[in-house]
């Protein structure tokens, strides 16, 4: 197996305790391997700045509730 090159920005972000996309994906992957993931929904921006949303097969009302929960959490974080 070929060793993965070290990204200094990733290293600095981890050291500072920041959640980079790589950290989030690694944590999700570990949860998936442990069998703790039932459904997945995520939003990201690509290198062109376009927003994308993907989700696993789930009830659309559950997805709307999840997105609303995220929105309320973000608003709460902004107030703090």
mmCIF file of C-alpha atoms in Angstrom:
data_model
loop_
_atom_site.group_PDB
_atom_site.id
_atom_site.type_symbol
_atom_site.label_atom_id
_atom_site.label_comp_id
_atom_site.label_asym_id
_atom_site.label_seq_id
_atom_site.Cartn_x
_atom_site.Cartn_y
_atom_site.Cartn_z
ATOM 1 C CA UNK A 1 0.000 0.000 0.000
ATOM 2 C CA UNK A 2 1.339 3.361 -1.044
ATOM 3 C CA UNK A 3 1.761 5.847 1.833
ATOM 4 C CA UNK A 4 -0.506 8.873 1.631
ATOM 5 C CA UNK A 5 1.342 12.192 1.328
ATOM 6 C CA UNK A 6 1.044 14.489 4.326
ATOM 7 C CA UNK A 7 -1.006 17.622 3.752
ATOM 8 C CA UNK A 8 0.431 20.335 6.004
ATOM 9 C CA UNK A 9 -2.877 22.253 6.006
ATOM 10 C CA UNK A 10 -4.662 19.123 7.206
ATOM 11 C CA UNK A 11 -2.012 18.578 9.880
ATOM 12 C CA UNK A 12 -2.326 22.171 11.153
ATOM 13 C CA UNK A 13 -6.115 22.034 11.152
ATOM 14 C CA UNK A 14 -6.122 18.787 13.152
ATOM 15 C CA UNK A 15 -3.627 20.233 15.602
ATOM 16 C CA UNK A 16 -5.907 23.250 16.065
ATOM 17 C CA UNK A 17 -8.875 20.923 16.666
ATOM 18 C CA UNK A 18 -10.697 21.969 13.484
ATOM 19 C CA UNK A 19 -13.079 19.580 11.756
ATOM 20 C CA UNK A 20 -11.783 19.296 8.200
ATOM 21 C CA UNK A 21 -13.682 17.380 5.513
ATOM 22 C CA UNK A 22 -11.157 14.527 5.852
ATOM 23 C CA UNK A 23 -11.699 14.310 9.644
ATOM 24 C CA UNK A 24 -15.473 14.261 9.235
ATOM 25 C CA UNK A 25 -15.318 11.550 6.552
ATOM 26 C CA UNK A 26 -12.937 9.443 8.674
ATOM 27 C CA UNK A 27 -15.257 9.721 11.699
ATOM 28 C CA UNK A 28 -18.275 8.808 9.571
ATOM 29 C CA UNK A 29 -16.388 5.876 8.072
ATOM 30 C CA UNK A 30 -15.478 4.587 11.546
ATOM 31 C CA UNK A 31 -19.125 4.885 12.655
ATOM 32 C CA UNK A 32 -20.229 3.085 9.506
ATOM 33 C CA UNK A 33 -17.757 0.247 10.113
ATOM 34 C CA UNK A 34 -19.021 -0.033 13.712
ATOM 35 C CA UNK A 35 -22.589 -0.372 12.431
ATOM 36 C CA UNK A 36 -23.720 2.861 14.096
ATOM 37 C CA UNK A 37 -24.977 4.577 10.929
ATOM 38 C CA UNK A 38 -28.599 4.087 9.944
ATOM 39 C CA UNK A 39 -29.057 6.906 7.438
ATOM 40 C CA UNK A 40 -26.816 9.596 5.942
ATOM 41 C CA UNK A 41 -27.435 13.097 4.653
ATOM 42 C CA UNK A 42 -24.713 15.570 3.806
ATOM 43 C CA UNK A 43 -24.181 18.926 2.174
ATOM 44 C CA UNK A 44 -20.893 20.033 0.666
ATOM 45 C CA UNK A 45 -19.395 22.502 -1.764
ATOM 46 C CA UNK A 46 -17.177 21.280 -4.554
ATOM 47 C CA UNK A 47 -14.029 22.924 -5.919
ATOM 48 C CA UNK A 48 -16.203 25.108 -8.183
ATOM 49 C CA UNK A 49 -18.118 26.447 -5.171
ATOM 50 C CA UNK A 50 -21.299 24.608 -6.121
ATOM 51 C CA UNK A 51 -23.420 23.335 -3.229
ATOM 52 C CA UNK A 52 -24.436 19.686 -3.389
ATOM 53 C CA UNK A 53 -26.694 17.605 -1.161
ATOM 54 C CA UNK A 54 -26.823 13.829 -1.018
ATOM 55 C CA UNK A 55 -28.794 11.500 1.201
ATOM 56 C CA UNK A 56 -29.456 7.817 1.621
ATOM 57 C CA UNK A 57 -32.855 6.256 1.138
ATOM 58 C CA UNK A 58 -34.997 7.804 3.844
ATOM 59 C CA UNK A 59 -38.411 9.280 4.400
ATOM 60 C CA UNK A 60 -38.414 12.806 2.945
ATOM 61 C CA UNK A 61 -40.187 14.165 6.039
ATOM 62 C CA UNK A 62 -37.377 12.755 8.204
ATOM 63 C CA UNK A 63 -34.859 14.437 5.895
ATOM 64 C CA UNK A 64 -36.670 17.774 6.148
ATOM 65 C CA UNK A 65 -36.692 17.429 9.947
ATOM 66 C CA UNK A 66 -32.983 16.642 9.955
ATOM 67 C CA UNK A 67 -32.196 19.664 7.780
ATOM 68 C CA UNK A 68 -34.342 21.879 10.016
ATOM 69 C CA UNK A 69 -32.497 20.547 13.063
ATOM 70 C CA UNK A 70 -29.145 21.392 11.423
ATOM 71 C CA UNK A 71 -30.414 24.887 10.622
ATOM 72 C CA UNK A 72 -31.529 25.499 14.224
ATOM 73 C CA UNK A 73 -28.208 24.176 15.569
ATOM 74 C CA UNK A 74 -26.263 26.504 13.273
ATOM 75 C CA UNK A 75 -28.371 29.485 14.312
ATOM 76 C CA UNK A 76 -27.829 28.610 17.974
ATOM 77 C CA UNK A 77 -24.074 28.363 17.386
ATOM 78 C CA UNK A 78 -24.106 31.812 15.777
ATOM 79 C CA UNK A 79 -25.857 33.344 18.785
ATOM 80 C CA UNK A 80 -23.344 31.893 21.262
#
